[in-house]
Amino acid sequence: MITGDQESREKEFSAAKEALDEALAKDELPSCALDEAGVQAQQARHARLAPSVTNLERQAETVLFAFSDDYDRQALEEMVAVEKQCCPFFDFAFNEGKRELTVGVKEEEMLPALEAIAAHLGARWVAQQNGGN
């Protein structure tokens, strides 16, 4: 049975994915300085981290990701370092004790990029909340 919170999360995720798809179609997604190999390496880090996301919370211009005890610390550190270099419009804060990463954007027009990170890291968590694997 899907609870109200799960249904709300699913709607938020669907709306975010729709906004991301629309931004990509219009070529409005804030640009990233990574080349194709860099993008692939970053996507691999996202894939290593996604299974350990235990919670995702959205606020106006931030997304908070909570990670399990066994998260891939090296992948997280590398992902954040790369994002800081290629996408300086992001703000990152990691709470080591809580294993929580807060990702924000400095300007509202960068929200599609924030949604992209939420979609990459949070997709598996959203699927699990909705009864998927």
A tleap script that builds the chain and sets N, CA, C and O, in Angstrom:
source leaprc.protein.ff14SB
mol = sequence {
  NMET ILE THR GLY ASP GLN GLU SER ARG GLU
  LYS GLU PHE SER ALA ALA LYS GLU ALA LEU
  ASP GLU ALA LEU ALA LYS ASP GLU LEU PRO
  SER CYS ALA LEU ASP GLU ALA GLY VAL GLN
  ALA GLN GLN ALA ARG HIE ALA ARG LEU ALA
  PRO SER VAL THR ASN LEU GLU ARG GLN ALA
  GLU THR VAL LEU PHE ALA PHE SER ASP ASP
  TYR ASP ARG GLN ALA LEU GLU GLU MET VAL
  ALA VAL GLU LYS GLN CYS CYS PRO PHE PHE
  ASP PHE ALA PHE ASN GLU GLY LYS ARG GLU
  LEU THR VAL GLY VAL LYS GLU GLU GLU MET
  LEU PRO ALA LEU GLU ALA ILE ALA ALA HIE
  LEU GLY ALA ARG TRP VAL ALA GLN GLN ASN
  GLY GLY CASN
}
set mol.1.N position { 0.834 -1.174 0.000 }
set mol.1.CA position { 0.000 0.000 0.000 }
set mol.1.C position { 0.886 1.248 0.000 }
set mol.1.O position { 1.855 1.329 0.755 }
set mol.2.N position { 0.550 2.203 -0.840 }
set mol.2.CA position { 1.315 3.448 -0.931 }
set mol.2.C position { 0.714 4.446 0.044 }
set mol.2.O position { -0.493 4.689 0.031 }
set mol.3.N position { 1.564 5.025 0.892 }
set mol.3.CA position { 1.099 6.015 1.857 }
set mol.3.C position { 1.048 7.386 1.193 }
set mol.3.O position { 1.522 7.570 0.072 }
set mol.4.N position { 0.466 8.334 1.901 }
set mol.4.CA position { 0.388 9.707 1.394 }
set mol.4.C position { 1.764 10.293 1.155 }
set mol.4.O position { 1.990 10.968 0.150 }
set mol.5.N position { 2.698 10.037 2.087 }
set mol.5.CA position { 4.062 10.536 1.920 }
set mol.5.C position { 4.713 9.939 0.690 }
set mol.5.O position { 5.385 10.645 -0.063 }
set mol.6.N position { 4.519 8.643 0.477 }
set mol.6.CA position { 5.107 7.995 -0.688 }
set mol.6.C position { 4.509 8.546 -1.974 }
set mol.6.O position { 5.226 8.779 -2.948 }
set mol.7.N position { 3.219 8.750 -1.977 }
set mol.7.CA position { 2.554 9.298 -3.158 }
set mol.7.C position { 3.053 10.713 -3.432 }
set mol.7.O position { 3.270 11.084 -4.585 }
set mol.8.N position { 3.232 11.492 -2.391 }
set mol.8.CA position { 3.738 12.853 -2.535 }
set mol.8.C position { 5.157 12.841 -3.103 }
set mol.8.O position { 5.479 13.618 -4.002 }
set mol.9.N position { 6.004 11.953 -2.571 }
set mol.9.CA position { 7.372 11.847 -3.073 }
set mol.9.C position { 7.387 11.436 -4.539 }
set mol.9.O position { 8.167 11.960 -5.334 }
set mol.10.N position { 6.517 10.494 -4.886 }
set mol.10.CA position { 6.456 10.032 -6.267 }
set mol.10.C position { 6.049 11.179 -7.192 }
set mol.10.O position { 6.619 11.335 -8.271 }
set mol.11.N position { 5.066 11.981 -6.776 }
set mol.11.CA position { 4.635 13.121 -7.580 }
set mol.11.C position { 5.757 14.144 -7.716 }
set mol.11.O position { 5.983 14.674 -8.803 }
set mol.12.N position { 6.464 14.427 -6.619 }
set mol.12.CA position { 7.579 15.371 -6.663 }
set mol.12.C position { 8.665 14.875 -7.612 }
set mol.12.O position { 9.201 15.640 -8.413 }
set mol.13.N position { 8.978 13.600 -7.513 }
set mol.13.CA position { 10.021 13.033 -8.365 }
set mol.13.C position { 9.589 13.080 -9.825 }
set mol.13.O position { 10.386 13.429 -10.696 }
set mol.14.N position { 8.334 12.730 -10.100 }
set mol.14.CA position { 7.825 12.759 -11.474 }
set mol.14.C position { 7.855 14.174 -12.030 }
set mol.14.O position { 8.229 14.383 -13.184 }
set mol.15.N position { 7.462 15.147 -11.212 }
set mol.15.CA position { 7.487 16.542 -11.654 }
set mol.15.C position { 8.915 17.001 -11.913 }
set mol.15.O position { 9.176 17.714 -12.883 }
set mol.16.N position { 9.840 16.593 -11.050 }
set mol.16.CA position { 11.244 16.961 -11.234 }
set mol.16.C position { 11.803 16.340 -12.502 }
set mol.16.O position { 12.526 16.991 -13.255 }
set mol.17.N position { 11.465 15.077 -12.736 }
set mol.17.CA position { 11.951 14.410 -13.946 }
set mol.17.C position { 11.372 15.075 -15.188 }
set mol.17.O position { 12.075 15.252 -16.183 }
set mol.18.N position { 10.104 15.442 -15.137 }
set mol.18.CA position { 9.463 16.123 -16.264 }
set mol.18.C position { 10.146 17.473 -16.527 }
set mol.18.O position { 10.400 17.827 -17.678 }
set mol.19.N position { 10.441 18.222 -15.461 }
set mol.19.CA position { 11.119 19.507 -15.618 }
set mol.19.C position { 12.521 19.321 -16.190 }
set mol.19.O position { 12.969 20.107 -17.025 }
set mol.20.N position { 13.204 18.284 -15.738 }
set mol.20.CA position { 14.537 17.993 -16.251 }
set mol.20.C position { 14.465 17.627 -17.730 }
set mol.20.O position { 15.248 18.137 -18.531 }
set mol.21.N position { 13.541 16.757 -18.097 }
set mol.21.CA position { 13.387 16.362 -19.500 }
set mol.21.C position { 13.077 17.569 -20.376 }
set mol.21.O position { 13.597 17.690 -21.485 }
set mol.22.N position { 12.226 18.461 -19.873 }
set mol.22.CA position { 11.872 19.663 -20.626 }
set mol.22.C position { 13.090 20.575 -20.789 }
set mol.22.O position { 13.321 21.117 -21.870 }
set mol.23.N position { 13.862 20.743 -19.727 }
set mol.23.CA position { 15.060 21.584 -19.802 }
set mol.23.C position { 16.072 21.000 -20.772 }
set mol.23.O position { 16.709 21.733 -21.529 }
set mol.24.N position { 16.221 19.685 -20.750 }
set mol.24.CA position { 17.143 19.032 -21.681 }
set mol.24.C position { 16.678 19.211 -23.125 }
set mol.24.O position { 17.487 19.469 -24.015 }
set mol.25.N position { 15.377 19.073 -23.349 }
set mol.25.CA position { 14.835 19.213 -24.701 }
set mol.25.C position { 15.041 20.628 -25.237 }
set mol.25.O position { 15.260 20.819 -26.433 }
set mol.26.N position { 14.969 21.605 -24.359 }
set mol.26.CA position { 15.156 23.002 -24.771 }
set mol.26.C position { 16.617 23.433 -24.678 }
set mol.26.O position { 16.945 24.588 -24.951 }
set mol.27.N position { 17.494 22.505 -24.292 }
set mol.27.CA position { 18.913 22.803 -24.114 }
set mol.27.C position { 19.119 23.929 -23.101 }
set mol.27.O position { 19.970 24.799 -23.287 }
set mol.28.N position { 18.312 23.896 -22.008 }
set mol.28.CA position { 18.375 24.921 -20.977 }
set mol.28.C position { 19.071 24.458 -19.702 }
set mol.28.O position { 19.186 25.223 -18.745 }
set mol.29.N position { 19.529 23.228 -19.685 }
set mol.29.CA position { 20.193 22.731 -18.487 }
set mol.29.C position { 21.520 23.457 -18.336 }
set mol.29.O position { 22.285 23.542 -19.296 }
set mol.30.N position { 21.805 23.979 -17.160 }
set mol.30.CA position { 23.080 24.662 -16.968 }
set mol.30.C position { 24.223 23.763 -17.416 }
set mol.30.O position { 24.248 22.566 -17.132 }
set mol.31.N position { 25.145 24.357 -18.106 }
set mol.31.CA position { 26.211 23.551 -18.703 }
set mol.31.C position { 27.201 23.063 -17.665 }
set mol.31.O position { 27.423 23.676 -16.621 }
set mol.32.N position { 27.768 21.954 -18.001 }
set mol.32.CA position { 28.773 21.312 -17.177 }
set mol.32.C position { 30.075 21.331 -17.954 }
set mol.32.O position { 30.072 21.182 -19.176 }
set mol.33.N position { 31.167 21.509 -17.269 }
set mol.33.CA position { 32.458 21.611 -17.937 }
set mol.33.C position { 33.094 20.254 -18.216 }
set mol.33.O position { 34.193 20.200 -18.767 }
set mol.34.N position { 32.432 19.160 -17.853 }
set mol.34.CA position { 33.016 17.836 -18.064 }
set mol.34.C position { 32.922 17.417 -19.525 }
set mol.34.O position { 31.950 17.728 -20.214 }
set mol.35.N position { 33.943 16.709 -19.984 }
set mol.35.CA position { 33.867 16.099 -21.308 }
set mol.35.C position { 33.109 14.777 -21.181 }
set mol.35.O position { 32.684 14.409 -20.086 }
set mol.36.N position { 32.941 14.071 -22.287 }
set mol.36.CA position { 32.142 12.846 -22.275 }
set mol.36.C position { 32.692 11.802 -21.303 }
set mol.36.O position { 31.929 11.159 -20.582 }
set mol.37.N position { 34.004 11.634 -21.283 }
set mol.37.CA position { 34.615 10.663 -20.364 }
set mol.37.C position { 34.385 11.081 -18.912 }
set mol.37.O position { 34.135 10.238 -18.051 }
set mol.38.N position { 34.471 12.377 -18.646 }
set mol.38.CA position { 34.228 12.879 -17.292 }
set mol.38.C position { 32.795 12.669 -16.854 }
set mol.38.O position { 32.535 12.317 -15.703 }
set mol.39.N position { 31.857 12.887 -17.775 }
set mol.39.CA position { 30.446 12.669 -17.471 }
set mol.39.C position { 30.205 11.191 -17.154 }
set mol.39.O position { 29.492 10.864 -16.206 }
set mol.40.N position { 30.797 10.312 -17.945 }
set mol.40.CA position { 30.624 8.879 -17.707 }
set mol.40.C position { 31.199 8.470 -16.351 }
set mol.40.O position { 30.593 7.677 -15.629 }
set mol.41.N position { 32.360 9.008 -16.010 }
set mol.41.CA position { 32.970 8.688 -14.713 }
set mol.41.C position { 32.092 9.207 -13.567 }
set mol.41.O position { 31.942 8.539 -12.544 }
set mol.42.N position { 31.515 10.397 -13.743 }
set mol.42.CA position { 30.655 10.957 -12.704 }
set mol.42.C position { 29.371 10.143 -12.579 }
set mol.42.O position { 28.886 9.919 -11.471 }
set mol.43.N position { 28.825 9.706 -13.692 }
set mol.43.CA position { 27.633 8.862 -13.641 }
set mol.43.C position { 27.926 7.535 -12.950 }
set mol.43.O position { 27.064 6.990 -12.260 }
set mol.44.N position { 29.132 7.016 -13.131 }
set mol.44.CA position { 29.527 5.782 -12.446 }
set mol.44.C position { 29.578 6.007 -10.934 }
set mol.44.O position { 29.180 5.133 -10.164 }
set mol.45.N position { 30.068 7.173 -10.507 }
set mol.45.CA position { 30.081 7.484 -9.069 }
set mol.45.C position { 28.642 7.581 -8.550 }
set mol.45.O position { 28.334 7.071 -7.473 }
set mol.46.N position { 27.769 8.234 -9.313 }
set mol.46.CA position { 26.356 8.317 -8.909 }
set mol.46.C position { 25.780 6.911 -8.745 }
set mol.46.O position { 25.066 6.632 -7.781 }
set mol.47.N position { 26.097 6.033 -9.692 }
set mol.47.CA position { 25.579 4.660 -9.648 }
set mol.47.C position { 26.095 3.906 -8.426 }
set mol.47.O position { 25.374 3.089 -7.854 }
set mol.48.N position { 27.339 4.173 -8.019 }
set mol.48.CA position { 27.887 3.512 -6.822 }
set mol.48.C position { 27.229 4.051 -5.554 }
set mol.48.O position { 27.078 3.316 -4.578 }
set mol.49.N position { 26.842 5.310 -5.558 }
set mol.49.CA position { 26.244 5.924 -4.369 }
set mol.49.C position { 24.743 5.674 -4.247 }
set mol.49.O position { 24.228 5.550 -3.136 }
set mol.50.N position { 24.045 5.599 -5.359 }
set mol.50.CA position { 22.581 5.512 -5.349 }
set mol.50.C position { 22.028 4.396 -4.458 }
set mol.50.O position { 21.043 4.626 -3.755 }
set mol.51.N position { 22.624 3.192 -4.460 }
set mol.51.CA position { 22.058 2.135 -3.613 }
set mol.51.C position { 22.116 2.434 -2.110 }
set mol.51.O position { 21.381 1.827 -1.332 }
set mol.52.N position { 22.974 3.354 -1.703 }
set mol.52.CA position { 23.100 3.640 -0.279 }
set mol.52.C position { 22.283 4.859 0.161 }
set mol.52.O position { 22.361 5.257 1.323 }
set mol.53.N position { 21.504 5.457 -0.739 }
set mol.53.CA position { 20.632 6.571 -0.360 }
set mol.53.C position { 19.446 6.000 0.413 }
set mol.53.O position { 18.692 5.173 -0.100 }
set mol.54.N position { 19.296 6.459 1.658 }
set mol.54.CA position { 18.227 5.965 2.523 }
set mol.54.C position { 17.093 6.964 2.685 }
set mol.54.O position { 16.022 6.611 3.179 }
set mol.55.N position { 17.316 8.192 2.280 }
set mol.55.CA position { 16.273 9.213 2.349 }
set mol.55.C position { 16.656 10.359 1.428 }
set mol.55.O position { 17.833 10.621 1.175 }
set mol.56.N position { 15.626 11.034 0.935 }
set mol.56.CA position { 15.815 12.186 0.072 }
set mol.56.C position { 14.766 13.198 0.476 }
set mol.56.O position { 13.576 12.885 0.516 }
set mol.57.N position { 15.204 14.424 0.780 }
set mol.57.CA position { 14.267 15.480 1.162 }
set mol.57.C position { 14.533 16.696 0.300 }
set mol.57.O position { 15.664 17.169 0.191 }
set mol.58.N position { 13.460 17.197 -0.315 }
set mol.58.CA position { 13.567 18.392 -1.152 }
set mol.58.C position { 13.091 19.610 -0.379 }
set mol.58.O position { 12.126 19.552 0.383 }
set mol.59.N position { 13.793 20.709 -0.595 }
set mol.59.CA position { 13.320 22.009 -0.136 }
set mol.59.C position { 13.436 22.937 -1.342 }
set mol.59.O position { 13.772 22.483 -2.436 }
set mol.60.N position { 13.170 24.201 -1.165 }
set mol.60.CA position { 13.090 25.125 -2.295 }
set mol.60.C position { 14.291 25.030 -3.237 }
set mol.60.O position { 14.119 24.798 -4.433 }
set mol.61.N position { 15.477 25.202 -2.720 }
set mol.61.CA position { 16.662 25.198 -3.587 }
set mol.61.C position { 17.732 24.234 -3.089 }
set mol.61.O position { 18.917 24.411 -3.370 }
set mol.62.N position { 17.302 23.204 -2.343 }
set mol.62.CA position { 18.240 22.195 -1.854 }
set mol.62.C position { 17.612 20.813 -1.915 }
set mol.62.O position { 16.392 20.650 -1.943 }
set mol.63.N position { 18.486 19.838 -1.933 }
set mol.63.CA position { 18.083 18.438 -1.781 }
set mol.63.C position { 19.018 17.836 -0.745 }
set mol.63.O position { 20.234 18.012 -0.815 }
set mol.64.N position { 18.441 17.123 0.219 }
set mol.64.CA position { 19.225 16.443 1.244 }
set mol.64.C position { 19.165 14.950 0.978 }
set mol.64.O position { 18.086 14.371 0.851 }
set mol.65.N position { 20.344 14.329 0.896 }
set mol.65.CA position { 20.459 12.889 0.715 }
set mol.65.C position { 21.022 12.300 1.994 }
set mol.65.O position { 22.049 12.765 2.489 }
set mol.66.N position { 20.366 11.284 2.534 }
set mol.66.CA position { 20.895 10.543 3.677 }
set mol.66.C position { 21.436 9.218 3.146 }
set mol.66.O position { 20.829 8.589 2.280 }
set mol.67.N position { 22.583 8.807 3.677 }
set mol.67.CA position { 23.241 7.588 3.215 }
set mol.67.C position { 23.304 6.546 4.319 }
set mol.67.O position { 23.342 6.877 5.504 }
set mol.68.N position { 23.315 5.288 3.915 }
set mol.68.CA position { 23.444 4.177 4.853 }
set mol.68.C position { 24.872 4.125 5.398 }
set mol.68.O position { 25.774 4.797 4.898 }
set mol.69.N position { 25.048 3.305 6.437 }
set mol.69.CA position { 26.366 3.155 7.059 }
set mol.69.C position { 27.435 2.713 6.066 }
set mol.69.O position { 28.603 3.078 6.205 }
set mol.70.N position { 27.048 1.943 5.083 }
set mol.70.CA position { 28.030 1.357 4.169 }
set mol.70.C position { 28.174 2.136 2.849 }
set mol.70.O position { 28.558 1.563 1.829 }
set mol.71.N position { 27.865 3.444 2.875 }
set mol.71.CA position { 27.994 4.237 1.654 }
set mol.71.C position { 29.449 4.259 1.179 }
set mol.71.O position { 30.370 4.062 1.972 }
set mol.72.N position { 29.646 4.494 -0.093 }
set mol.72.CA position { 30.979 4.533 -0.696 }
set mol.72.C position { 31.561 5.932 -0.491 }
set mol.72.O position { 31.331 6.842 -1.288 }
set mol.73.N position { 32.315 6.079 0.588 }
set mol.73.CA position { 32.860 7.388 0.961 }
set mol.73.C position { 33.752 7.969 -0.135 }
set mol.73.O position { 33.694 9.164 -0.426 }
set mol.74.N position { 34.572 7.120 -0.735 }
set mol.74.CA position { 35.466 7.604 -1.792 }
set mol.74.C position { 34.663 8.125 -2.980 }
set mol.74.O position { 34.989 9.174 -3.536 }
set mol.75.N position { 33.617 7.401 -3.373 }
set mol.75.CA position { 32.781 7.849 -4.492 }
set mol.75.C position { 32.114 9.186 -4.160 }
set mol.75.O position { 32.015 10.060 -5.021 }
set mol.76.N position { 31.657 9.347 -2.913 }
set mol.76.CA position { 31.023 10.598 -2.512 }
set mol.76.C position { 32.019 11.749 -2.557 }
set mol.76.O position { 31.722 12.813 -3.100 }
set mol.77.N position { 33.200 11.534 -1.986 }
set mol.77.CA position { 34.214 12.592 -1.975 }
set mol.77.C position { 34.620 12.983 -3.390 }
set mol.77.O position { 34.768 14.166 -3.695 }
set mol.78.N position { 34.799 11.985 -4.253 }
set mol.78.CA position { 35.168 12.258 -5.636 }
set mol.78.C position { 34.038 12.982 -6.367 }
set mol.78.O position { 34.286 13.935 -7.105 }
set mol.79.N position { 32.802 12.533 -6.164 }
set mol.79.CA position { 31.665 13.166 -6.825 }
set mol.79.C position { 31.574 14.644 -6.457 }
set mol.79.O position { 31.413 15.499 -7.328 }
set mol.80.N position { 31.676 14.938 -5.166 }
set mol.80.CA position { 31.583 16.323 -4.712 }
set mol.80.C position { 32.742 17.150 -5.258 }
set mol.80.O position { 32.534 18.276 -5.710 }
set mol.81.N position { 33.947 16.615 -5.224 }
set mol.81.CA position { 35.107 17.349 -5.733 }
set mol.81.C position { 34.952 17.668 -7.222 }
set mol.81.O position { 35.249 18.780 -7.658 }
set mol.82.N position { 34.491 16.693 -7.989 }
set mol.82.CA position { 34.303 16.903 -9.427 }
set mol.82.C position { 33.204 17.932 -9.672 }
set mol.82.O position { 33.368 18.833 -10.494 }
set mol.83.N position { 32.087 17.802 -8.964 }
set mol.83.CA position { 30.989 18.754 -9.149 }
set mol.83.C position { 31.419 20.177 -8.801 }
set mol.83.O position { 31.028 21.125 -9.483 }
set mol.84.N position { 32.209 20.333 -7.759 }
set mol.84.CA position { 32.682 21.670 -7.381 }
set mol.84.C position { 33.535 22.286 -8.486 }
set mol.84.O position { 33.499 23.498 -8.700 }
set mol.85.N position { 34.299 21.456 -9.183 }
set mol.85.CA position { 35.158 21.943 -10.263 }
set mol.85.C position { 34.366 22.263 -11.527 }
set mol.85.O position { 34.574 23.308 -12.144 }
set mol.86.N position { 33.468 21.377 -11.910 }
set mol.86.CA position { 32.794 21.531 -13.201 }
set mol.86.C position { 31.510 22.343 -13.118 }
set mol.86.O position { 31.076 22.918 -14.116 }
set mol.87.N position { 30.908 22.397 -11.957 }
set mol.87.CA position { 29.608 23.062 -11.801 }
set mol.87.C position { 29.633 23.953 -10.560 }
set mol.87.O position { 29.049 23.604 -9.534 }
set mol.88.N position { 30.302 25.095 -10.649 }
set mol.88.CA position { 30.477 25.943 -9.458 }
set mol.88.C position { 29.198 26.568 -8.925 }
set mol.88.O position { 29.226 27.233 -7.889 }
set mol.89.N position { 28.082 26.369 -9.606 }
set mol.89.CA position { 26.808 26.913 -9.138 }
set mol.89.C position { 26.187 26.060 -8.041 }
set mol.89.O position { 25.170 26.445 -7.464 }
set mol.90.N position { 26.792 24.888 -7.737 }
set mol.90.CA position { 26.304 24.040 -6.654 }
set mol.90.C position { 26.962 24.421 -5.336 }
set mol.90.O position { 28.105 24.876 -5.303 }
set mol.91.N position { 26.221 24.227 -4.251 }
set mol.91.CA position { 26.750 24.304 -2.888 }
set mol.91.C position { 26.599 22.917 -2.278 }
set mol.91.O position { 25.554 22.284 -2.421 }
set mol.92.N position { 27.643 22.444 -1.598 }
set mol.92.CA position { 27.611 21.131 -0.958 }
set mol.92.C position { 27.947 21.272 0.519 }
set mol.92.O position { 28.833 22.038 0.899 }
set mol.93.N position { 27.230 20.526 1.341 }
set mol.93.CA position { 27.535 20.441 2.770 }
set mol.93.C position { 27.313 18.993 3.185 }
set mol.93.O position { 26.250 18.425 2.934 }
set mol.94.N position { 28.320 18.398 3.823 }
set mol.94.CA position { 28.193 17.013 4.273 }
set mol.94.C position { 28.289 16.956 5.778 }
set mol.94.O position { 29.242 17.464 6.370 }
set mol.95.N position { 27.290 16.330 6.405 }
set mol.95.CA position { 27.290 16.100 7.842 }
set mol.95.C position { 27.761 14.666 8.048 }
set mol.95.O position { 27.005 13.716 7.846 }
set mol.96.N position { 28.998 14.527 8.446 }
set mol.96.CA position { 29.622 13.206 8.603 }
set mol.96.C position { 28.878 12.334 9.609 }
set mol.96.O position { 28.637 11.155 9.352 }
set mol.97.N position { 28.514 12.913 10.754 }
set mol.97.CA position { 27.848 12.143 11.803 }
set mol.97.C position { 26.504 11.577 11.373 }
set mol.97.O position { 26.150 10.454 11.731 }
set mol.98.N position { 25.767 12.352 10.612 }
set mol.98.CA position { 24.451 11.908 10.146 }
set mol.98.C position { 24.513 11.247 8.768 }
set mol.98.O position { 23.526 10.672 8.309 }
set mol.99.N position { 25.664 11.327 8.113 }
set mol.99.CA position { 25.833 10.813 6.739 }
set mol.99.C position { 24.818 11.466 5.808 }
set mol.99.O position { 24.142 10.789 5.034 }
set mol.100.N position { 24.722 12.802 5.897 }
set mol.100.CA position { 23.775 13.553 5.083 }
set mol.100.C position { 24.506 14.556 4.200 }
set mol.100.O position { 25.344 15.328 4.666 }
set mol.101.N position { 24.171 14.524 2.930 }
set mol.101.CA position { 24.714 15.469 1.960 }
set mol.101.C position { 23.595 16.409 1.542 }
set mol.101.O position { 22.550 15.978 1.056 }
set mol.102.N position { 23.831 17.704 1.740 }
set mol.102.CA position { 22.901 18.714 1.264 }
set mol.102.C position { 23.505 19.343 0.024 }
set mol.102.O position { 24.640 19.820 0.040 }
set mol.103.N position { 22.731 19.338 -1.051 }
set mol.103.CA position { 23.159 19.945 -2.307 }
set mol.103.C position { 22.195 21.082 -2.605 }
set mol.103.O position { 20.977 20.904 -2.587 }
set mol.104.N position { 22.755 22.240 -2.876 }
set mol.104.CA position { 21.930 23.402 -3.198 }
set mol.104.C position { 22.459 24.111 -4.419 }
set mol.104.O position { 23.548 23.821 -4.913 }
set mol.105.N position { 21.668 25.041 -4.892 }
set mol.105.CA position { 22.087 25.876 -6.015 }
set mol.105.C position { 22.084 27.325 -5.558 }
set mol.105.O position { 21.307 27.723 -4.690 }
set mol.106.N position { 22.969 28.101 -6.160 }
set mol.106.CA position { 23.118 29.502 -5.764 }
set mol.106.C position { 22.065 30.399 -6.406 }
set mol.106.O position { 21.757 31.474 -5.892 }
set mol.107.N position { 21.514 29.948 -7.538 }
set mol.107.CA position { 20.527 30.748 -8.247 }
set mol.107.C position { 19.393 29.845 -8.731 }
set mol.107.O position { 19.615 28.693 -9.103 }
set mol.108.N position { 18.186 30.384 -8.720 }
set mol.108.CA position { 17.004 29.606 -9.063 }
set mol.108.C position { 17.070 28.995 -10.459 }
set mol.108.O position { 16.560 27.896 -10.674 }
set mol.109.N position { 17.688 29.688 -11.408 }
set mol.109.CA position { 17.752 29.140 -12.765 }
set mol.109.C position { 18.627 27.899 -12.869 }
set mol.109.O position { 18.662 27.255 -13.917 }
set mol.110.N position { 19.326 27.561 -11.807 }
set mol.110.CA position { 20.154 26.355 -11.785 }
set mol.110.C position { 19.395 25.146 -11.230 }
set mol.110.O position { 19.969 24.064 -11.106 }
set mol.111.N position { 18.121 25.317 -10.897 }
set mol.111.CA position { 17.329 24.214 -10.346 }
set mol.111.C position { 17.296 22.973 -11.238 }
set mol.111.O position { 17.300 21.863 -10.706 }
set mol.112.N position { 17.265 23.102 -12.571 }
set mol.112.CA position { 17.297 21.873 -13.382 }
set mol.112.C position { 18.539 21.014 -13.121 }
set mol.112.O position { 18.459 19.787 -13.171 }
set mol.113.N position { 19.669 21.636 -12.850 }
set mol.113.CA position { 20.879 20.873 -12.541 }
set mol.113.C position { 20.733 20.163 -11.195 }
set mol.113.O position { 21.193 19.033 -11.029 }
set mol.114.N position { 20.092 20.828 -10.241 }
set mol.114.CA position { 19.832 20.200 -8.938 }
set mol.114.C position { 18.907 18.999 -9.120 }
set mol.114.O position { 19.107 17.954 -8.502 }
set mol.115.N position { 17.907 19.153 -9.960 }
set mol.115.CA position { 16.991 18.052 -10.228 }
set mol.115.C position { 17.720 16.884 -10.891 }
set mol.115.O position { 17.378 15.723 -10.661 }
set mol.116.N position { 18.715 17.190 -11.708 }
set mol.116.CA position { 19.486 16.121 -12.356 }
set mol.116.C position { 20.212 15.280 -11.313 }
set mol.116.O position { 20.205 14.052 -11.393 }
set mol.117.N position { 20.836 15.933 -10.334 }
set mol.117.CA position { 21.525 15.182 -9.277 }
set mol.117.C position { 20.510 14.386 -8.458 }
set mol.117.O position { 20.754 13.228 -8.119 }
set mol.118.N position { 19.374 15.006 -8.143 }
set mol.118.CA position { 18.342 14.298 -7.385 }
set mol.118.C position { 17.867 13.069 -8.146 }
set mol.118.O position { 17.655 12.008 -7.558 }
set mol.119.N position { 17.702 13.214 -9.450 }
set mol.119.CA position { 17.247 12.085 -10.267 }
set mol.119.C position { 18.292 10.976 -10.302 }
set mol.119.O position { 17.948 9.798 -10.203 }
set mol.120.N position { 19.558 11.340 -10.441 }
set mol.120.CA position { 20.612 10.318 -10.522 }
set mol.120.C position { 20.811 9.593 -9.198 }
set mol.120.O position { 20.855 8.364 -9.157 }
set mol.121.N position { 20.929 10.353 -8.123 }
set mol.121.CA position { 21.199 9.723 -6.823 }
set mol.121.C position { 19.931 9.168 -6.162 }
set mol.121.O position { 20.004 8.203 -5.402 }
set mol.122.N position { 18.793 9.759 -6.441 }
set mol.122.CA position { 17.586 9.377 -5.731 }
set mol.122.C position { 16.655 8.419 -6.433 }
set mol.122.O position { 15.673 7.980 -5.835 }
set mol.123.N position { 16.926 8.081 -7.673 }
set mol.123.CA position { 15.999 7.244 -8.444 }
set mol.123.C position { 15.734 5.905 -7.776 }
set mol.123.O position { 14.586 5.470 -7.689 }
set mol.124.N position { 16.768 5.260 -7.312 }
set mol.124.CA position { 16.601 3.941 -6.685 }
set mol.124.C position { 15.797 4.057 -5.395 }
set mol.124.O position { 14.930 3.228 -5.120 }
set mol.125.N position { 16.090 5.091 -4.605 }
set mol.125.CA position { 15.358 5.299 -3.357 }
set mol.125.C position { 13.888 5.538 -3.632 }
set mol.125.O position { 13.037 4.967 -2.950 }
set mol.126.N position { 13.564 6.376 -4.625 }
set mol.126.CA position { 12.171 6.645 -4.965 }
set mol.126.C position { 11.482 5.355 -5.399 }
set mol.126.O position { 10.348 5.089 -4.999 }
set mol.127.N position { 12.168 4.551 -6.219 }
set mol.127.CA position { 11.586 3.276 -6.670 }
set mol.127.C position { 11.310 2.358 -5.476 }
set mol.127.O position { 10.272 1.698 -5.436 }
set mol.128.N position { 12.215 2.309 -4.514 }
set mol.128.CA position { 12.014 1.480 -3.325 }
set mol.128.C position { 10.826 1.975 -2.500 }
set mol.128.O position { 10.075 1.170 -1.949 }
set mol.129.N position { 10.657 3.277 -2.415 }
set mol.129.CA position { 9.542 3.833 -1.665 }
set mol.129.C position { 8.213 3.485 -2.311 }
set mol.129.O position { 7.178 3.426 -1.647 }
set mol.130.N position { 8.259 3.257 -3.610 }
set mol.130.CA position { 7.039 2.943 -4.361 }
set mol.130.C position { 6.861 1.456 -4.583 }
set mol.130.O position { 6.078 1.039 -5.436 }
set mol.131.N position { 7.592 0.646 -3.809 }
set mol.131.CA position { 7.422 -0.798 -3.880 }
set mol.131.C position { 8.281 -1.495 -4.911 }
set mol.131.O position { 8.129 -2.696 -5.130 }
set mol.132.N position { 9.197 -0.752 -5.560 }
set mol.132.CA position { 10.099 -1.377 -6.545 }
set mol.132.C position { 11.321 -1.944 -5.872 }
set mol.132.O position { 11.423 -1.955 -4.645 }
set mol.133.N position { 12.250 -2.415 -6.683 }
set mol.133.CA position { 13.484 -3.015 -6.128 }
set mol.133.C position { 14.501 -1.991 -5.850 }
set mol.133.O position { 15.593 -2.316 -5.384 }
savepdb mol mol.pdb
quit
